[in-house]
Short mmCIF file of C-alpha atoms in Angstrom, two decimals:
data_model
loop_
_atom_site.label_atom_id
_atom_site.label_comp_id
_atom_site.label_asym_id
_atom_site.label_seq_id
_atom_site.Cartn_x
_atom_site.Cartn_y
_atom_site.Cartn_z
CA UNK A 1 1.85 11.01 45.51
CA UNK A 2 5.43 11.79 43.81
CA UNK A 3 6.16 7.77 43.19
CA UNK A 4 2.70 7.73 41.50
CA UNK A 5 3.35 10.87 39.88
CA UNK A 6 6.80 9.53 38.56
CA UNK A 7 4.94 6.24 37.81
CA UNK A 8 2.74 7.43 35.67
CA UNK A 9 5.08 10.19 34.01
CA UNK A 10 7.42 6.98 32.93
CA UNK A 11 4.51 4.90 31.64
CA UNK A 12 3.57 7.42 29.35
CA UNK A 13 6.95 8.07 28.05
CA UNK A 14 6.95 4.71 26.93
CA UNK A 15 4.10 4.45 25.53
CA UNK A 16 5.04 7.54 23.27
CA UNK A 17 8.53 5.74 22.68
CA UNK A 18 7.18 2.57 21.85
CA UNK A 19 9.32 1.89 18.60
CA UNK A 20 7.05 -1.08 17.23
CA UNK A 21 3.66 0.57 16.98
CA UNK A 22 2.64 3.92 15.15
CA UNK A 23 -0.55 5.81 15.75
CA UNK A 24 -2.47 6.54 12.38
CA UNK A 25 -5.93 8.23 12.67
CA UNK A 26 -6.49 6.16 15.77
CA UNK A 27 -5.89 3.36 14.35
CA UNK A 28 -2.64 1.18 15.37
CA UNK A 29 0.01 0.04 12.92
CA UNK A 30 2.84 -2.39 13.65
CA UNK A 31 6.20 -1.56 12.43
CA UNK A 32 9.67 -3.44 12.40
CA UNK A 33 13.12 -2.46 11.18
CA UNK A 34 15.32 -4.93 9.32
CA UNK A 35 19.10 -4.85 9.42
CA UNK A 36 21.41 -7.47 7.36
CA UNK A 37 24.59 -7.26 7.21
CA UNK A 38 25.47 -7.65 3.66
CA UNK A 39 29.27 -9.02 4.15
CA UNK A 40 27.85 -11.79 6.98
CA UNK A 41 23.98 -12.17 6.49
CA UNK A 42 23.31 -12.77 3.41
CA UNK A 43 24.71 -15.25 0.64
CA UNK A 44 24.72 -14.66 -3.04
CA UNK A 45 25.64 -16.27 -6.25
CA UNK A 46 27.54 -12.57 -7.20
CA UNK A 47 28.64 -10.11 -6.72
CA UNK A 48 28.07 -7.72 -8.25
CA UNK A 49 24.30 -9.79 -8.85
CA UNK A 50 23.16 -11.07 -12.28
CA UNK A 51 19.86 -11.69 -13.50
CA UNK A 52 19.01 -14.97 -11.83
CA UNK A 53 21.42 -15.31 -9.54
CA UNK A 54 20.20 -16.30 -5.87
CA UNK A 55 19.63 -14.54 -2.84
CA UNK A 56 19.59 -15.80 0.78
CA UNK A 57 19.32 -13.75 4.18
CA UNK A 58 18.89 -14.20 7.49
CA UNK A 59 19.22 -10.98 9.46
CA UNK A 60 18.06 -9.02 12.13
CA UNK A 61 14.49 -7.99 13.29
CA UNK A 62 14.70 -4.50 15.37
CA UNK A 63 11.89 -2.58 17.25
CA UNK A 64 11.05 0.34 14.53
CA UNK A 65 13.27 3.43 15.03
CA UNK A 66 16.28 1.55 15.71
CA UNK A 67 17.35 2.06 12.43
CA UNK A 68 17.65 5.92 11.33
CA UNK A 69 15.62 6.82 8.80
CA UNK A 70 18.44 9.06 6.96
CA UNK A 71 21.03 6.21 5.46
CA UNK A 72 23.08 6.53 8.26
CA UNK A 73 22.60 3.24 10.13
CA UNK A 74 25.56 0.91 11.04
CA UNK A 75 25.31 -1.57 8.20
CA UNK A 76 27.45 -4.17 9.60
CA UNK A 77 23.73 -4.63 12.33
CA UNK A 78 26.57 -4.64 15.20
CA UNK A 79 25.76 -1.91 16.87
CA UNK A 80 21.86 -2.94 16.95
CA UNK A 81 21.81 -6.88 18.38
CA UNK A 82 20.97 -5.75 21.78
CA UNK A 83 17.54 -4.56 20.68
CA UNK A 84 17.09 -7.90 18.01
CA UNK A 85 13.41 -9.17 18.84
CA UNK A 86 13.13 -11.91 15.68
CA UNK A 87 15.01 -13.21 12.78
CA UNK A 88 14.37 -11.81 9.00
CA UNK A 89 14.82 -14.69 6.45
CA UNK A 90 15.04 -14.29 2.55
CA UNK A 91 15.05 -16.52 -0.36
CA UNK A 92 14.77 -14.60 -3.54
CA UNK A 93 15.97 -14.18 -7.27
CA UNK A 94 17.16 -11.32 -9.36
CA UNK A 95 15.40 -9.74 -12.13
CA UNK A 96 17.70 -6.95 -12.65
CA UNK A 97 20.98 -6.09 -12.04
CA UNK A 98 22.87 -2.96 -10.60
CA UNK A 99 23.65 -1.74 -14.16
CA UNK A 100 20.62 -1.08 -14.96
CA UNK A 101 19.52 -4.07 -17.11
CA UNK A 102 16.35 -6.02 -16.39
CA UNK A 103 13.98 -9.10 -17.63
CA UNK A 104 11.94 -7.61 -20.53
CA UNK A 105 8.24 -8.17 -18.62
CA UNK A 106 10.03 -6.80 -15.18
CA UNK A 107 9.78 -3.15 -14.35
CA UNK A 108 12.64 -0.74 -14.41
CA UNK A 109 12.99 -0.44 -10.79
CA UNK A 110 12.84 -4.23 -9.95
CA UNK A 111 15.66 -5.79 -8.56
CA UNK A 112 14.61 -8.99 -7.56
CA UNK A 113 11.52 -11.15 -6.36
CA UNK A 114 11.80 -12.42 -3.30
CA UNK A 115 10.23 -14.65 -0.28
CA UNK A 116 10.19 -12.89 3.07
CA UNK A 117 9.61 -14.72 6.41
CA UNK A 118 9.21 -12.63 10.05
CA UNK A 119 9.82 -14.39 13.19
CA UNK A 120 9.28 -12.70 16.10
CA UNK A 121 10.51 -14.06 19.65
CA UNK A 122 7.48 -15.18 21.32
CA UNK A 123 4.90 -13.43 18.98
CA UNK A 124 5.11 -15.74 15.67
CA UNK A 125 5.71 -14.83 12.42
CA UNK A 126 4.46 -13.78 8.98
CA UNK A 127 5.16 -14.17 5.50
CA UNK A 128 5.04 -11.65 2.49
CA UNK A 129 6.19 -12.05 -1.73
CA UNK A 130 7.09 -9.85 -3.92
CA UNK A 131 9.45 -7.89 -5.91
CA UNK A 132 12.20 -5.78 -4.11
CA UNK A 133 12.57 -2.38 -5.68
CA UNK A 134 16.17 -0.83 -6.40
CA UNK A 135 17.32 1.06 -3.29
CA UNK A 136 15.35 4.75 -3.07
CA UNK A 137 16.68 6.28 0.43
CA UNK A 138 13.34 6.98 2.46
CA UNK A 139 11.30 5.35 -0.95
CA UNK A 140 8.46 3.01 -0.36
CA UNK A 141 7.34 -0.57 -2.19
CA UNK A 142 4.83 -2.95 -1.00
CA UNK A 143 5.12 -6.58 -0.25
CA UNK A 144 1.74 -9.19 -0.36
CA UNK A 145 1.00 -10.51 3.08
CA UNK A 146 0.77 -14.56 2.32
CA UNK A 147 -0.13 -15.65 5.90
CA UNK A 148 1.02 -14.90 9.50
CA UNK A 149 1.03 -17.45 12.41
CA UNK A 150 0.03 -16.74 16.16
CA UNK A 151 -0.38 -12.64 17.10
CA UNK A 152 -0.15 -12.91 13.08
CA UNK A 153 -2.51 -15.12 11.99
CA UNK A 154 -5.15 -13.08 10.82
CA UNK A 155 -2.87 -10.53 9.04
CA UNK A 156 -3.41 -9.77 5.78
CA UNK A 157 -3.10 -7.20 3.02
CA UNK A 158 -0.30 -5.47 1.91
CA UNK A 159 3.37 -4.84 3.89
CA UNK A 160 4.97 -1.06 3.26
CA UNK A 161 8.53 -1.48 2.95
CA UNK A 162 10.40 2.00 3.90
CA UNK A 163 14.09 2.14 2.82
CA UNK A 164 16.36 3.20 5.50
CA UNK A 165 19.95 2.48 3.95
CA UNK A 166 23.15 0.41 3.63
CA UNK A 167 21.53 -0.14 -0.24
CA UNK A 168 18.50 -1.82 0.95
CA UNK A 169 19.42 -4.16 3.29
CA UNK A 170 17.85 -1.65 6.43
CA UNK A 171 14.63 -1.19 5.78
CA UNK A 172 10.90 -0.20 8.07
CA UNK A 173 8.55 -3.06 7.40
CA UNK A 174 4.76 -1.69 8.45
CA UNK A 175 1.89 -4.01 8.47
CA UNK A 176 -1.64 -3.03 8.01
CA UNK A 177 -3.71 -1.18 10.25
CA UNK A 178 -5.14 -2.49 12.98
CA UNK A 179 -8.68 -0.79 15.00
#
């Protein structure tokens, strides 16, 4: 009775810890966290960026909650490949710079438009485009879901990008509900 007892006290705890999903109105919605290293990750024509200069990234893909919420993740991702479920690529262009200055038809708080691609081990992947907004600690922007493949495949909508620090590059990705 006390093993069962203890069995069922631990699967419950991790069911309540479970990083990846969130419970909304009884409705289920998948989350990731991203972490790039900016000195190692990603590539880019500048630095500081200039309006059209490149972007490439390939990063980390966490279980969400890995990453604090508060800014005060480790940005070099070091401390968080143990938990790394996928791969987080990027291919993307900027619109604006850190200065402040922007393409006329852009918005004020665009900083570039980008291509995003999830892989998760053993699940698939999706896809999402978009602009990337200028970094907001704990500020929101969404991303258009373009297709998923596998557990993904039917996935569509929009993705909620949460910022999380190191200037943007840690970030909670949450997909649309799911009954």
């Amino acid at each position: 009775m006390k093993t069962a007892t203890i069995g069922l006290t631990l699967a419950i705890a991790s069911v309540i810890a479970s990083s990846s999903v969130y419970a909304n109105d009884g409705k289920t919605r998948r989350a990731y966290d991203v972490c790039v290293n900016a000195n190692t990750d990603a590539v880019l024509t500048h630095f500081p960026p200039l309006i059209g200069d490149q972007l490439t990234v390939a990063g980390m893909i966490l279980p969400a909650g890995t990453v604090p919420s508060n800014g005060t993740g480790d940005a070099t991702c070091i401390s968080y490949a143990a938990s790394k479920i996928g791969t987080f690529f990027v291919n993307g262009t900027f619109v604006g710079d850190f200065s402040g200055q922007f393409l006329p038809q852009a918005a004020a708080d665009d900083l570039a438009y980008v291509n995003w691609h999830f892989r998760l081990d053993g699940l698939g992947a999706f896809d999402t485009t978009g602009p990337v907004k200028r970094f907001d600690l704990g500020g929101t922007y969404p991303q258009t879901i373009t297709g998923g493949t596998r557990e993904f495949r039917g996935v569509k909508g929009e993705l909620t990008v949460q910022q999380l620090g190191a200037g943007g590059f840690q970030f909670r990705a949450f997909l649309p509900e799911k009954d």
